[in-house]
């Protein structure tokens, strides 16, 4: 299961103490596995926001049911929604497409 895989990844990290870049679409999974969660913007993909995950290691699955994890998850979700609804400003002017009918 995903939970078993997450525990295995955490065990590997605890044993090796090497940096792991983990890409996921699951905010809960990111919080469980990470010390930092980085949210990317839409195209072009840039760092939109970074969050510190303040929970001690090793983490248990029980921590995922706490109010603190719930609050952090919701804060990240709300920031992602805000990022999606923010007007896009092009880095350079875009060309206008004009259709000419014969």
XYZ file of C-alpha atoms in Angstrom:
102
model
C 0.000 0.000 0.000
C 0.983 3.635 -0.249
C 1.400 3.832 3.532
C 3.823 0.895 3.523
C 5.814 2.473 0.708
C 5.946 5.781 2.606
C 7.263 4.017 5.723
C 9.895 2.273 3.585
C 11.012 5.565 2.011
C 11.277 7.126 5.463
C 13.308 4.150 6.747
C 15.686 4.454 3.783
C 16.102 8.152 4.494
C 16.704 7.551 8.223
C 19.358 4.927 7.370
C 21.174 6.860 4.644
C 20.596 10.523 5.590
C 20.848 11.448 1.914
C 18.769 14.090 0.208
C 15.732 12.698 -1.582
C 13.694 14.721 -4.053
C 10.239 13.188 -4.057
C 7.577 14.328 -6.504
C 3.955 13.666 -5.616
C 0.500 15.117 -6.169
C -0.567 14.038 -2.671
C -0.208 16.813 -0.102
C -0.608 14.335 2.756
C 2.146 12.128 1.343
C 4.413 15.155 0.927
C 3.833 16.161 4.556
C 4.496 12.628 5.828
C 7.744 12.193 3.893
C 9.188 15.699 3.788
C 10.875 18.277 5.927
C 9.937 20.855 3.286
C 7.088 20.909 0.778
C 7.700 22.916 -2.375
C 4.702 23.859 -4.526
C 5.356 24.682 -8.164
C 3.432 27.207 -10.223
C 1.705 26.449 -13.486
C 3.692 26.850 -16.684
C 6.373 27.866 -16.556
C 6.984 25.688 -13.512
C 8.606 27.817 -10.832
C 8.656 27.616 -7.057
C 5.407 29.264 -5.962
C 5.657 28.528 -2.246
C 7.694 26.533 0.239
C 6.459 25.139 3.544
C 8.417 23.843 6.525
C 7.072 20.572 7.928
C 7.715 20.859 11.686
C 6.941 17.311 12.809
C 9.573 15.115 14.500
C 10.983 11.973 12.929
C 10.351 9.148 12.713
C 6.756 9.984 11.865
C 3.915 7.649 12.629
C 0.762 7.288 10.597
C -1.157 8.530 13.642
C 0.348 12.008 13.228
C -1.544 12.319 9.943
C -4.826 12.501 11.897
C -3.746 15.477 14.032
C -5.126 18.998 13.815
C -1.651 20.345 12.984
C -1.347 18.158 9.880
C -4.936 18.967 8.908
C -4.227 22.715 9.204
C -0.991 22.513 7.185
C -2.699 20.418 4.495
C -5.527 22.944 4.192
C -3.132 25.903 4.092
C -1.230 24.296 1.205
C -4.490 23.456 -0.614
C -5.783 27.020 -0.240
C -2.503 28.454 -1.530
C -2.622 26.119 -4.543
C -6.194 27.209 -5.318
C -5.103 30.843 -4.984
C -2.174 30.229 -7.341
C -4.500 28.707 -9.952
C -6.955 31.604 -9.822
C -4.293 34.329 -9.864
C -4.220 36.175 -13.215
C -1.350 35.058 -15.380
C 1.144 37.725 -16.370
C 3.221 36.766 -19.387
C 6.984 37.127 -19.094
C 7.035 38.650 -22.546
C 4.277 39.987 -24.745
C 2.455 37.270 -26.606
C 1.604 37.537 -30.269
C -2.011 38.080 -31.153
C -3.529 35.545 -33.524
C -5.649 37.109 -36.237
C -7.777 34.861 -38.418
C -8.392 36.146 -41.912
C -11.288 34.696 -43.838
C -10.951 34.310 -47.603
